[in-house]
Amino acid sequence: MIQHKQLENGFEYIEISNEASQAKIALQGAHIFEYKRKGEEDILWLSETSDFEKGKAIRGGVPLCWPSFGMNNPDLPQHGFARLGMWKVARSQETDSKTTQLVLELNETPESLKLWPYRFHLELRIRVSDTLCMELTTTNTDEREFKITQALHSYFLVSDISDAAVKGLDAKPYFDALSAQTCVQKGDVVFMEEVDRVYQDVKEALFLSDKNRVIKIQNEGSSSVVVWNPWIEKCSRMSGMKEDAYLGMVCIESANAYGDFKILKPRASHTLKALIS
Ligand code: BG6
């Protein structure tokens, strides 16, 4: 079932339900804010105190950072503007009883052109099944080339941050955004303090292991992965987040960030894909 719903304040979202899974996707930002397999716990973390209103990013789920990751382009707002844009449903399809597909699209607007002077076509293809597949395709519809950095900024639910570990990054170089140093990962990534890192040269699948489950993340079109947990102090000053929220979440972001930027010539496309299983 694919239902178009709205909250009392007019905030619109699409609710998907099939025999294998369910998901909710806000039109603002093409933001997936719920995904779970039938009868199981949520895969994505969503803040209990998140805003659901025009002009404010949902805290949790999968915000889209585009056309700039973080402050990679200092002329743009943090994480770009696509997460606050009003996307349109281009297509939807119930492929079989366990699989639903939804395609959302965003083009330049007079406001986006003021921030970033390029015409573009963005498409997010979402496949909701016993796995969650997200493919974000950027097409340059301008006459000049442009440069993007981006991320599928997935927030994952963990039972307790002290049991969480990200596997698959051993020996990978990373840029530590906290110290501004480049370091090399030793073993699994575990969380005992604030972590804000951009791993490089990542082609292999990653695994988020927790007390009760293991989530696999396989990216394509990307060689950078951001791992982030705000920990105590940053969490207490973040919007839409309770003080202790850092205990139950970890972000593993499928990215084209920092040196892994993409330059697109007119009419060229690039797809960033993440498969979560
Ligand atoms: C992460 C960054 O990708 O996003 C963090 O690495 C940042 O530094 C976090 O704090 C959340 O960003 P925002 O803009 O959603 O508060």
mmCIF file of C-alpha atoms and ligand atoms in Angstrom:
data_model
loop_
_atom_site.group_PDB
_atom_site.id
_atom_site.type_symbol
_atom_site.label_atom_id
_atom_site.label_comp_id
_atom_site.label_asym_id
_atom_site.label_seq_id
_atom_site.Cartn_x
_atom_site.Cartn_y
_atom_site.Cartn_z
ATOM 1 C CA MET A 1 0.000 0.000 0.000
ATOM 2 C CA ILE A 2 1.223 3.508 -0.832
ATOM 3 C CA GLN A 3 -0.587 6.290 0.999
ATOM 4 C CA HIS A 4 -0.115 10.023 0.753
ATOM 5 C CA LYS A 5 -0.625 11.439 4.268
ATOM 6 C CA GLN A 6 -0.270 14.698 6.099
ATOM 7 C CA LEU A 7 0.113 15.859 9.675
ATOM 8 C CA GLU A 8 -2.215 18.470 11.192
ATOM 9 C CA ASN A 9 0.280 21.214 10.318
ATOM 10 C CA GLY A 10 0.187 20.167 6.640
ATOM 11 C CA PHE A 11 3.553 18.322 6.695
ATOM 12 C CA GLU A 12 3.247 15.745 3.904
ATOM 13 C CA TYR A 13 4.672 12.248 3.741
ATOM 14 C CA ILE A 14 4.259 8.945 1.941
ATOM 15 C CA GLU A 15 3.549 5.815 3.944
ATOM 16 C CA ILE A 16 4.533 2.503 2.393
ATOM 17 C CA SER A 17 3.501 -0.866 3.695
ATOM 18 C CA ASN A 18 3.966 -4.289 2.111
ATOM 19 C CA GLU A 19 4.212 -7.874 3.360
ATOM 20 C CA ALA A 20 7.918 -7.499 4.176
ATOM 21 C CA SER A 21 8.352 -3.970 5.459
ATOM 22 C CA GLN A 22 7.089 -0.472 6.079
ATOM 23 C CA ALA A 23 8.501 3.017 5.548
ATOM 24 C CA LYS A 24 7.612 6.682 5.832
ATOM 25 C CA ILE A 25 9.092 9.307 3.548
ATOM 26 C CA ALA A 26 8.590 13.070 3.920
ATOM 27 C CA LEU A 27 8.173 15.084 0.716
ATOM 28 C CA GLN A 28 10.297 17.793 2.299
ATOM 29 C CA GLY A 29 13.817 16.559 1.642
ATOM 30 C CA ALA A 30 12.706 13.130 0.253
ATOM 31 C CA HIS A 31 13.546 12.237 3.827
ATOM 32 C CA ILE A 32 12.999 8.600 4.827
ATOM 33 C CA PHE A 33 12.158 8.839 8.515
ATOM 34 C CA GLU A 34 11.010 5.286 9.225
ATOM 35 C CA TYR A 35 12.012 1.923 7.838
ATOM 36 C CA LYS A 36 11.464 -1.450 9.399
ATOM 37 C CA ARG A 37 10.872 -5.042 8.473
ATOM 38 C CA LYS A 38 7.481 -6.393 9.472
ATOM 39 C CA GLY A 39 7.449 -7.516 13.100
ATOM 40 C CA GLU A 40 10.964 -6.210 13.771
ATOM 41 C CA GLU A 41 12.438 -3.167 15.468
ATOM 42 C CA ASP A 42 13.152 0.018 13.545
ATOM 43 C CA ILE A 43 16.349 -0.005 11.488
ATOM 44 C CA LEU A 44 16.554 3.792 11.399
ATOM 45 C CA TRP A 45 16.782 6.003 14.444
ATOM 46 C CA LEU A 46 14.324 8.897 14.696
ATOM 47 C CA SER A 47 14.537 11.487 17.454
ATOM 48 C CA GLU A 48 11.527 11.573 19.781
ATOM 49 C CA THR A 49 11.819 15.354 19.758
ATOM 50 C CA SER A 50 12.353 15.896 16.040
ATOM 51 C CA ASP A 51 10.563 18.728 14.298
ATOM 52 C CA PHE A 52 8.173 17.826 11.509
ATOM 53 C CA GLU A 53 7.633 21.199 9.967
ATOM 54 C CA LYS A 54 8.374 23.229 6.911
ATOM 55 C CA GLY A 55 11.892 24.616 6.822
ATOM 56 C CA LYS A 56 13.305 22.375 9.572
ATOM 57 C CA ALA A 57 15.255 19.160 8.944
ATOM 58 C CA ILE A 58 13.930 16.006 10.575
ATOM 59 C CA ARG A 59 16.419 14.706 13.147
ATOM 60 C CA GLY A 60 16.931 11.046 12.279
ATOM 61 C CA GLY A 61 16.088 8.759 9.376
ATOM 62 C CA VAL A 62 18.047 9.537 6.205
ATOM 63 C CA PRO A 63 18.528 13.250 5.497
ATOM 64 C CA LEU A 64 19.997 13.931 2.059
ATOM 65 C CA CYS A 65 23.044 16.181 2.111
ATOM 66 C CA TRP A 66 23.289 17.802 -1.323
ATOM 67 C CA PRO A 67 24.898 19.581 -3.231
ATOM 68 C CA SER A 68 27.343 19.967 -0.386
ATOM 69 C CA PHE A 69 28.272 17.690 2.474
ATOM 70 C CA GLY A 70 28.789 19.494 5.806
ATOM 71 C CA MET A 71 30.501 22.786 4.980
ATOM 72 C CA ASN A 72 32.461 21.319 2.028
ATOM 73 C CA ASN A 73 31.061 24.241 0.037
ATOM 74 C CA PRO A 74 31.284 27.149 2.525
ATOM 75 C CA ASP A 75 28.899 29.265 0.410
ATOM 76 C CA LEU A 76 26.011 26.884 1.117
ATOM 77 C CA PRO A 77 24.097 26.062 4.291
ATOM 78 C CA GLN A 78 25.428 23.066 6.286
ATOM 79 C CA HIS A 79 24.656 19.875 4.290
ATOM 80 C CA GLY A 80 23.271 21.892 1.357
ATOM 81 C CA PHE A 81 19.621 22.640 0.601
ATOM 82 C CA ALA A 82 18.053 19.446 -0.806
ATOM 83 C CA ARG A 83 17.015 18.224 2.665
ATOM 84 C CA LEU A 84 14.670 21.182 2.963
ATOM 85 C CA GLY A 85 13.471 21.251 -0.664
ATOM 86 C CA MET A 86 9.932 20.212 -1.611
ATOM 87 C CA TRP A 87 10.328 17.041 -3.663
ATOM 88 C CA LYS A 88 7.661 15.595 -5.976
ATOM 89 C CA VAL A 89 6.605 12.011 -6.425
ATOM 90 C CA ALA A 90 7.661 11.060 -9.974
ATOM 91 C CA ARG A 91 6.594 7.395 -9.916
ATOM 92 C CA SER A 92 5.543 4.691 -7.518
ATOM 93 C CA GLN A 93 5.021 1.004 -8.002
ATOM 94 C CA GLU A 94 4.104 -2.055 -5.978
ATOM 95 C CA THR A 95 6.484 -4.439 -7.744
ATOM 96 C CA ASP A 96 5.313 -7.498 -5.831
ATOM 97 C CA SER A 97 3.652 -8.208 -2.484
ATOM 98 C CA LYS A 98 6.954 -7.606 -0.668
ATOM 99 C CA THR A 99 8.493 -4.767 -2.686
ATOM 100 C CA THR A 100 7.435 -1.153 -3.182
ATOM 101 C CA GLN A 101 9.297 1.433 -5.217
ATOM 102 C CA LEU A 102 9.024 5.174 -4.948
ATOM 103 C CA VAL A 103 10.831 7.768 -7.038
ATOM 104 C CA LEU A 104 11.027 11.372 -5.868
ATOM 105 C CA GLU A 105 12.491 14.251 -7.809
ATOM 106 C CA LEU A 106 13.749 17.769 -7.267
ATOM 107 C CA ASN A 107 14.768 20.449 -9.761
ATOM 108 C CA GLU A 108 16.261 23.890 -9.322
ATOM 109 C CA THR A 109 13.990 26.653 -8.079
ATOM 110 C CA PRO A 110 14.437 30.448 -8.056
ATOM 111 C CA GLU A 111 15.533 30.089 -4.393
ATOM 112 C CA SER A 112 18.048 27.313 -5.083
ATOM 113 C CA LEU A 113 19.515 29.310 -7.999
ATOM 114 C CA LYS A 114 20.176 32.181 -5.602
ATOM 115 C CA LEU A 115 22.120 29.832 -3.304
ATOM 116 C CA TRP A 116 23.792 27.740 -6.013
ATOM 117 C CA PRO A 117 23.560 29.032 -9.598
ATOM 118 C CA TYR A 118 23.078 25.738 -11.472
ATOM 119 C CA ARG A 119 20.167 23.861 -13.002
ATOM 120 C CA PHE A 120 19.931 20.254 -11.978
ATOM 121 C CA HIS A 121 17.672 17.221 -11.817
ATOM 122 C CA LEU A 122 17.850 15.074 -8.697
ATOM 123 C CA GLU A 123 16.118 11.734 -8.379
ATOM 124 C CA LEU A 124 15.904 9.545 -5.302
ATOM 125 C CA ARG A 125 14.812 5.976 -6.079
ATOM 126 C CA ILE A 126 13.734 4.133 -2.958
ATOM 127 C CA ARG A 127 13.020 0.409 -2.868
ATOM 128 C CA VAL A 128 11.303 -0.743 0.296
ATOM 129 C CA SER A 129 11.442 -4.468 0.893
ATOM 130 C CA ASP A 130 13.207 -6.722 3.413
ATOM 131 C CA THR A 131 16.107 -4.476 2.391
ATOM 132 C CA LEU A 132 16.143 -0.707 1.904
ATOM 133 C CA CYS A 133 17.735 0.536 -1.292
ATOM 134 C CA MET A 134 18.363 4.248 -1.921
ATOM 135 C CA GLU A 135 19.787 5.603 -5.168
ATOM 136 C CA LEU A 136 20.370 9.320 -5.488
ATOM 137 C CA THR A 137 21.054 10.383 -9.082
ATOM 138 C CA THR A 138 22.284 13.874 -9.878
ATOM 139 C CA THR A 139 21.985 15.061 -13.478
ATOM 140 C CA ASN A 140 23.547 18.293 -14.614
ATOM 141 C CA THR A 141 20.903 20.102 -16.718
ATOM 142 C CA ASP A 142 22.941 23.314 -16.826
ATOM 143 C CA GLU A 143 25.325 24.484 -19.542
ATOM 144 C CA ARG A 144 28.302 24.589 -17.192
ATOM 145 C CA GLU A 145 29.926 21.830 -15.204
ATOM 146 C CA PHE A 146 29.360 21.741 -11.450
ATOM 147 C CA LYS A 147 30.942 20.106 -8.438
ATOM 148 C CA ILE A 148 29.018 18.281 -5.733
ATOM 149 C CA THR A 149 29.672 16.606 -2.436
ATOM 150 C CA GLN A 150 26.813 14.677 -0.856
ATOM 151 C CA ALA A 151 25.628 12.010 1.569
ATOM 152 C CA LEU A 152 22.794 9.650 2.368
ATOM 153 C CA HIS A 153 23.085 10.591 6.034
ATOM 154 C CA SER A 154 21.611 7.443 7.624
ATOM 155 C CA TYR A 155 20.907 7.454 11.365
ATOM 156 C CA PHE A 156 20.780 3.863 12.663
ATOM 157 C CA LEU A 157 19.048 2.751 15.826
ATOM 158 C CA VAL A 158 21.290 0.895 18.297
ATOM 159 C CA SER A 159 20.175 -0.664 21.574
ATOM 160 C CA ASP A 160 23.111 0.889 23.444
ATOM 161 C CA ILE A 161 26.020 2.838 21.955
ATOM 162 C CA SER A 162 28.473 0.948 24.191
ATOM 163 C CA ASP A 163 27.587 -2.295 22.359
ATOM 164 C CA ALA A 164 27.766 -0.796 18.878
ATOM 165 C CA ALA A 165 30.704 -1.384 16.524
ATOM 166 C CA VAL A 166 31.252 -0.532 12.873
ATOM 167 C CA LYS A 167 33.143 -3.311 11.102
ATOM 168 C CA GLY A 168 34.834 -3.131 7.712
ATOM 169 C CA LEU A 169 36.941 0.007 8.194
ATOM 170 C CA ASP A 170 40.103 -1.549 9.640
ATOM 171 C CA ALA A 171 43.260 0.016 8.118
ATOM 172 C CA LYS A 172 41.256 2.682 6.267
ATOM 173 C CA PRO A 173 42.524 6.268 6.372
ATOM 174 C CA TYR A 174 40.129 8.803 7.801
ATOM 175 C CA PHE A 175 39.902 12.537 8.258
ATOM 176 C CA ASP A 176 39.054 13.285 11.875
ATOM 177 C CA ALA A 177 36.778 16.341 11.732
ATOM 178 C CA LEU A 178 37.370 16.960 15.454
ATOM 179 C CA SER A 179 41.172 17.202 15.336
ATOM 180 C CA ALA A 180 41.446 18.038 11.603
ATOM 181 C CA GLN A 181 44.060 15.249 11.355
ATOM 182 C CA THR A 182 44.277 12.303 8.987
ATOM 183 C CA CYS A 183 44.555 9.018 10.874
ATOM 184 C CA VAL A 184 44.342 5.287 10.152
ATOM 185 C CA GLN A 185 41.645 3.082 11.667
ATOM 186 C CA LYS A 186 42.754 0.165 13.827
ATOM 187 C CA GLY A 187 40.131 -2.574 14.182
ATOM 188 C CA ASP A 188 36.424 -1.822 14.575
ATOM 189 C CA VAL A 189 35.061 1.661 15.208
ATOM 190 C CA VAL A 190 33.668 1.776 18.745
ATOM 191 C CA PHE A 191 32.140 4.700 20.592
ATOM 192 C CA MET A 192 33.515 6.045 23.879
ATOM 193 C CA GLU A 193 33.577 9.733 22.982
ATOM 194 C CA GLU A 194 32.450 12.047 20.189
ATOM 195 C CA VAL A 195 33.231 10.536 16.793
ATOM 196 C CA ASP A 196 33.070 12.591 13.579
ATOM 197 C CA ARG A 197 35.164 10.966 10.856
ATOM 198 C CA VAL A 198 35.269 10.757 7.095
ATOM 199 C CA TYR A 199 36.708 7.401 6.031
ATOM 200 C CA GLN A 200 38.317 7.181 2.612
ATOM 201 C CA ASP A 201 38.886 4.437 0.006
ATOM 202 C CA VAL A 202 35.886 2.464 1.249
ATOM 203 C CA LYS A 203 34.529 0.048 -1.368
ATOM 204 C CA GLU A 204 33.667 -2.953 0.777
ATOM 205 C CA ALA A 205 30.451 -3.545 2.715
ATOM 206 C CA LEU A 206 30.240 -2.218 6.267
ATOM 207 C CA PHE A 207 28.532 -3.896 9.199
ATOM 208 C CA LEU A 208 26.980 -2.176 12.178
ATOM 209 C CA SER A 209 26.898 -4.734 14.946
ATOM 210 C CA ASP A 210 24.847 -4.260 18.031
ATOM 211 C CA LYS A 211 23.817 -6.451 20.967
ATOM 212 C CA ASN A 212 20.896 -7.981 19.058
ATOM 213 C CA ARG A 213 21.578 -7.577 15.339
ATOM 214 C CA VAL A 214 23.943 -6.784 12.486
ATOM 215 C CA ILE A 215 23.040 -4.293 9.751
ATOM 216 C CA LYS A 216 24.923 -4.444 6.454
ATOM 217 C CA ILE A 217 25.545 -1.286 4.422
ATOM 218 C CA GLN A 218 26.796 -1.632 0.865
ATOM 219 C CA ASN A 219 27.533 1.568 -1.052
ATOM 220 C CA GLU A 220 28.104 2.197 -4.740
ATOM 221 C CA GLY A 221 29.263 5.340 -6.534
ATOM 222 C CA SER A 222 31.070 6.375 -3.386
ATOM 223 C CA SER A 223 34.391 5.827 -1.664
ATOM 224 C CA SER A 224 33.832 7.937 1.451
ATOM 225 C CA VAL A 225 31.852 7.050 4.546
ATOM 226 C CA VAL A 226 31.110 9.340 7.464
ATOM 227 C CA VAL A 227 30.794 7.846 10.945
ATOM 228 C CA TRP A 228 29.294 10.170 13.505
ATOM 229 C CA ASN A 229 28.044 10.156 17.085
ATOM 230 C CA PRO A 230 27.761 13.544 18.828
ATOM 231 C CA TRP A 231 28.297 12.142 22.355
ATOM 232 C CA ILE A 232 27.275 14.005 25.529
ATOM 233 C CA GLU A 233 28.230 17.637 25.076
ATOM 234 C CA LYS A 234 27.387 18.116 21.378
ATOM 235 C CA CYS A 235 24.146 16.159 21.768
ATOM 236 C CA SER A 236 22.983 18.504 24.531
ATOM 237 C CA ARG A 237 23.260 21.477 22.202
ATOM 238 C CA MET A 238 21.844 19.923 19.027
ATOM 239 C CA SER A 239 18.411 20.812 17.683
ATOM 240 C CA GLY A 240 15.707 18.155 17.778
ATOM 241 C CA MET A 241 17.693 15.808 20.015
ATOM 242 C CA LYS A 242 17.151 14.826 23.648
ATOM 243 C CA GLU A 243 20.178 15.067 25.948
ATOM 244 C CA ASP A 244 20.753 11.321 26.092
ATOM 245 C CA ALA A 245 19.816 10.596 22.458
ATOM 246 C CA TYR A 246 23.460 9.849 21.560
ATOM 247 C CA LEU A 247 23.140 6.571 23.500
ATOM 248 C CA GLY A 248 20.737 5.073 20.967
ATOM 249 C CA MET A 249 22.011 6.130 17.553
ATOM 250 C CA VAL A 250 24.947 6.059 15.227
ATOM 251 C CA CYS A 251 25.272 7.673 11.799
ATOM 252 C CA ILE A 252 26.950 5.792 8.972
ATOM 253 C CA GLU A 253 26.709 8.055 5.965
ATOM 254 C CA SER A 254 27.200 6.862 2.400
ATOM 255 C CA ALA A 255 29.014 9.818 0.924
ATOM 256 C CA ASN A 256 30.922 11.609 -1.762
ATOM 257 C CA ALA A 257 32.624 13.977 0.665
ATOM 258 C CA TYR A 258 35.873 15.933 0.891
ATOM 259 C CA GLY A 259 38.327 14.501 -1.723
ATOM 260 C CA ASP A 260 35.631 12.129 -3.023
ATOM 261 C CA PHE A 261 33.727 15.006 -4.707
ATOM 262 C CA LYS A 262 32.148 14.609 -8.165
ATOM 263 C CA ILE A 263 32.401 17.035 -11.060
ATOM 264 C CA LEU A 264 29.545 16.698 -13.521
ATOM 265 C CA LYS A 265 29.724 18.066 -17.039
ATOM 266 C CA PRO A 266 26.510 19.278 -18.737
ATOM 267 C CA ARG A 267 24.070 16.323 -19.182
ATOM 268 C CA ALA A 268 26.281 14.001 -17.105
ATOM 269 C CA SER A 269 24.819 11.997 -14.201
ATOM 270 C CA HIS A 270 26.160 10.372 -11.086
ATOM 271 C CA THR A 271 24.414 7.888 -8.795
ATOM 272 C CA LEU A 272 25.171 7.378 -5.111
ATOM 273 C CA LYS A 273 23.625 4.152 -3.873
ATOM 274 C CA ALA A 274 23.227 2.530 -0.475
ATOM 275 C CA LEU A 275 21.725 -0.875 0.175
ATOM 276 C CA ILE A 276 20.795 -1.590 3.773
ATOM 277 C CA SER A 277 20.114 -5.187 4.745
HETATM 278 C C1 BG6 B 1 27.380 14.868 10.280
HETATM 279 C C2 BG6 B 1 28.579 15.739 10.519
HETATM 280 O O1 BG6 B 1 27.425 14.413 8.959
HETATM 281 O O2 BG6 B 1 26.189 15.604 10.465
HETATM 282 C C3 BG6 B 1 28.496 16.338 11.923
HETATM 283 O O3 BG6 B 1 29.751 14.970 10.341
HETATM 284 C C4 BG6 B 1 27.185 17.083 12.095
HETATM 285 O O4 BG6 B 1 29.586 17.211 12.146
HETATM 286 C C5 BG6 B 1 26.031 16.119 11.766
HETATM 287 O O5 BG6 B 1 27.052 17.577 13.391
HETATM 288 C C6 BG6 B 1 24.638 16.720 11.916
HETATM 289 O O6 BG6 B 1 24.492 17.847 11.128
HETATM 290 P P1 BG6 B 1 23.144 18.689 11.144
HETATM 291 O O7 BG6 B 1 23.358 19.836 10.203
HETATM 292 O O8 BG6 B 1 22.041 17.779 10.688
HETATM 293 O O9 BG6 B 1 22.935 19.122 12.571
#
